[in-house]
Coordinates of C-alpha atoms in Angstrom, one line a residue:
X14 CA 123.6 99.0 53.3
X15 CA 125.9 97.6 55.8
X16 CA 127.6 100.6 57.5
X17 CA 131.2 100.5 58.5
X18 CA 132.8 102.4 61.4
X19 CA 134.6 104.8 59.0
X20 CA 131.4 105.1 57.1
X21 CA 129.5 106.2 60.2
X22 CA 132.1 108.7 61.2
X23 CA 132.4 110.2 57.6
X24 CA 128.6 110.6 57.3
X25 CA 128.3 112.1 60.7
X26 CA 131.1 114.6 60.3
X27 CA 129.9 115.6 56.8
X28 CA 126.4 116.2 57.6
X29 CA 127.0 117.9 61.1
X30 CA 129.6 120.2 59.3
X31 CA 127.0 121.2 56.7
X32 CA 123.5 120.9 57.7
X33 CA 124.1 121.0 61.4
X34 CA 126.2 124.1 61.1
X35 CA 123.6 125.9 59.0
X36 CA 120.9 125.1 61.4
X37 CA 123.1 126.1 64.4
X38 CA 123.7 129.6 62.8
X39 CA 120.0 130.0 62.3
X40 CA 119.4 129.1 66.0
X41 CA 122.1 131.6 67.0
X42 CA 120.5 134.3 65.1
X43 CA 117.2 133.6 66.7
X44 CA 118.5 134.0 70.2
X45 CA 120.3 137.4 69.5
X46 CA 123.5 136.4 67.8
X47 CA 125.1 134.5 70.6
X48 CA 127.0 131.9 68.4
X49 CA 129.2 130.4 71.0
X50 CA 126.6 128.1 72.8
X51 CA 125.0 126.8 69.8
X52 CA 128.3 126.0 68.0
X53 CA 129.8 124.5 71.0
X54 CA 126.7 122.4 71.5
X55 CA 127.1 121.2 68.0
X56 CA 130.7 120.3 68.6
X57 CA 129.9 118.2 71.6
X58 CA 127.2 116.5 69.8
X59 CA 129.8 115.6 67.2
X60 CA 132.3 114.3 69.7
X61 CA 130.0 112.3 71.7
X62 CA 128.4 111.0 68.5
X63 CA 131.7 109.7 67.3
X64 CA 132.0 107.7 70.5
X65 CA 128.5 106.4 70.2
X66 CA 129.3 105.1 66.7
X67 CA 131.9 102.8 68.2
X68 CA 129.2 101.4 70.5
X69 CA 126.8 101.1 67.7
X70 CA 129.2 99.2 65.5
X71 CA 129.9 96.8 68.3
X72 CA 126.1 96.2 68.9
X73 CA 125.2 95.9 65.2
X74 CA 128.0 93.2 64.7
X75 CA 125.7 90.8 66.7
X76 CA 122.7 91.5 64.3
X77 CA 122.2 89.4 61.2
X78 CA 122.0 92.5 58.8
X79 CA 124.6 94.6 60.8
X80 CA 122.3 97.6 60.8
X81 CA 119.7 99.5 62.8
X82 CA 116.0 99.4 62.2
X83 CA 114.3 102.8 62.0
X84 CA 112.8 102.6 65.5
X85 CA 116.5 101.9 66.9
X86 CA 117.5 105.0 65.1
X87 CA 115.0 107.2 66.7
X88 CA 115.6 105.7 70.2
X89 CA 119.4 106.4 69.6
X90 CA 118.8 109.9 68.6
X91 CA 116.8 110.4 71.8
X92 CA 119.5 108.9 74.0
X93 CA 122.2 110.9 72.4
X94 CA 120.3 114.2 72.9
X95 CA 119.5 113.4 76.4
X96 CA 123.0 112.6 77.2
X97 CA 124.4 115.8 75.9
X98 CA 121.8 117.9 77.6
X99 CA 122.6 116.2 80.7
X100 CA 126.2 117.0 80.4
X101 CA 125.5 120.5 79.7
X102 CA 123.4 120.9 82.9
X103 CA 126.5 119.8 84.9
X104 CA 128.2 123.0 83.9
X105 CA 131.3 121.0 83.3
X106 CA 131.7 121.4 79.6
X107 CA 134.3 123.9 78.6
X108 CA 132.9 127.0 76.9
X109 CA 129.4 126.6 78.2
X110 CA 129.5 128.0 81.6
X111 CA 125.7 128.2 81.9
X112 CA 123.1 125.9 80.1
X113 CA 120.9 127.4 77.5
X114 CA 117.2 127.3 77.7
X115 CA 116.0 123.8 77.1
X116 CA 113.6 124.9 74.4
X117 CA 116.5 126.2 72.5
X118 CA 118.5 123.2 72.7
X119 CA 115.6 121.0 71.9
X120 CA 114.8 123.0 68.8
X121 CA 118.5 123.1 67.6
X122 CA 119.1 119.3 68.3
X123 CA 115.7 118.1 67.0
X124 CA 116.0 120.1 63.7
X125 CA 119.4 118.8 63.1
X126 CA 118.6 115.2 63.9
X127 CA 115.3 115.2 61.9
X128 CA 117.2 116.9 58.9
X129 CA 120.1 114.3 59.0
X130 CA 117.5 111.4 59.4
X131 CA 115.6 112.5 56.3
X132 CA 118.7 113.0 54.2
X133 CA 120.1 109.6 55.0
X134 CA 116.8 107.9 54.3
X135 CA 116.2 109.5 50.9
X136 CA 118.3 112.0 48.9
X137 CA 121.6 110.6 49.8
X138 CA 120.6 107.1 48.7
X139 CA 119.2 108.3 45.5
X140 CA 121.9 110.9 44.3
X141 CA 124.9 109.2 45.7
X142 CA 124.3 105.5 45.1
X143 CA 128.1 104.6 45.5
X144 CA 127.8 105.7 49.1
X145 CA 125.4 102.9 50.0
X146 CA 127.7 100.2 48.6
X147 CA 130.8 101.5 50.3
X148 CA 129.5 101.1 53.8
X149 CA 128.5 104.7 54.1
X150 CA 132.0 106.0 53.3
X151 CA 132.4 109.1 51.2
X152 CA 136.1 108.7 50.8
X153 CA 137.5 105.3 50.2
X154 CA 141.4 104.8 50.4
X155 CA 143.2 103.7 47.2
X156 CA 144.6 100.7 49.1
X157 CA 141.1 99.4 49.8
X158 CA 140.0 99.9 46.2
X159 CA 143.1 98.0 45.0
X160 CA 142.5 95.2 47.4
X161 CA 138.9 94.8 46.2
X162 CA 139.9 94.9 42.4
X163 CA 142.4 92.1 43.1
X164 CA 139.6 89.7 44.0
X165 CA 138.0 90.2 40.6
X166 CA 138.9 87.3 38.4
X167 CA 138.0 87.1 34.8
X168 CA 135.2 84.7 34.0
X169 CA 136.4 82.0 31.5
X170 CA 134.4 81.4 28.4
X171 CA 132.2 78.2 28.4
X172 CA 134.0 75.2 26.8
X173 CA 132.6 72.5 24.7
X174 CA 132.5 69.2 26.6
X175 CA 131.6 66.1 24.4
X176 CA 129.6 68.1 21.9
X177 CA 127.5 70.0 24.6
X178 CA 127.9 73.4 26.3
X179 CA 127.6 73.6 30.0
X180 CA 124.8 76.2 29.8
X181 CA 122.4 76.5 26.9
X182 CA 120.5 79.7 26.6
X183 CA 116.9 79.4 27.5
X184 CA 115.7 81.1 24.3
X185 CA 117.3 78.1 22.5
X186 CA 115.7 75.4 24.8
X187 CA 112.2 76.7 24.7
X188 CA 111.9 77.2 20.9
X189 CA 110.0 74.5 19.3
X190 CA 110.9 75.5 15.7
X191 CA 114.0 73.5 14.6
X192 CA 115.1 76.0 12.1
X193 CA 115.0 78.9 14.7
X194 CA 116.5 76.6 17.1
X195 CA 119.5 76.1 14.8
X196 CA 119.7 79.9 14.0
X197 CA 119.8 80.8 17.8
X198 CA 122.1 77.9 18.5
X199 CA 124.6 79.4 15.9
X200 CA 124.3 82.8 17.4
X201 CA 125.1 81.4 20.8
X202 CA 128.0 79.4 19.6
X203 CA 126.4 76.1 20.3
X204 CA 127.3 73.0 18.5
X205 CA 124.4 71.2 16.6
X206 CA 122.6 68.7 18.8
X207 CA 120.2 66.0 17.6
X208 CA 116.8 67.2 18.5
X209 CA 113.9 65.0 20.0
X210 CA 110.3 65.6 19.2
X211 CA 108.0 64.9 22.1
X212 CA 104.5 63.4 21.6
X213 CA 103.2 67.0 22.2
X214 CA 105.2 68.2 19.3
X215 CA 107.8 70.2 21.2
X216 CA 111.4 69.6 20.0
X217 CA 114.2 69.7 22.5
X218 CA 117.6 68.1 23.0
X219 CA 119.6 66.5 25.9
X220 CA 120.8 69.8 26.9
X221 CA 117.3 70.5 28.1
X222 CA 117.1 67.5 30.2
X223 CA 115.1 64.3 30.0
X224 CA 111.8 66.0 30.6
X225 CA 109.8 67.9 28.0
X226 CA 109.8 71.7 28.8
X227 CA 106.3 72.0 27.6
X228 CA 104.3 69.0 28.8
X229 CA 106.7 67.5 31.3
X230 CA 106.8 64.0 29.9
X231 CA 109.9 61.8 30.4
X232 CA 111.8 61.5 27.3
X233 CA 113.3 58.2 28.2
X234 CA 109.9 56.6 28.9
X235 CA 108.5 57.8 25.4
X236 CA 111.5 56.3 23.7
X237 CA 111.0 52.9 25.4
X238 CA 107.3 52.9 24.8

């Protein structure tokens, strides 16, 4: 999957608003029902993460696959968590006058990051396959879908040129029985071609080329000899 910036934002918002919110409530209950600090910490993780996604998108644009290896994802998660914790320690984030215990923040952030990492690596790719082929976007605008459909041109049917079709099905070319070749050729809409029987007993026509598909002998040399 080649993620887009909108795809990164949508998946981050969706998973933090569901999995992240649930884990934050559990952490708040474990510390005595103080919901303010865990929920605000989750909000700041989301806001700073949206800014990080812009930087990630710029960096991945220089990679050939435009994506992060797994080791890079782990390193990025550690850097994001360290930055948020450093900002909390400054006591300048609104709503968090005093930093919580480090172990509480570590459990909350670690559980959220690990849950999101496992979901994006497994279940989301299995049960929501379209998500993978839309750059990670859950919601695609109708304008984008219309633009994609406009590029889908109908494939014209093969035309007969000089008694031959541009592409002959392999099951016709690799069949040595002339009667079966005729039946398969009629089903495929092929015009009858004059078969050539190689010295090895394999029958083929000009559509198969000048070499016998079975033994590899050159047809022209056999005719001359």
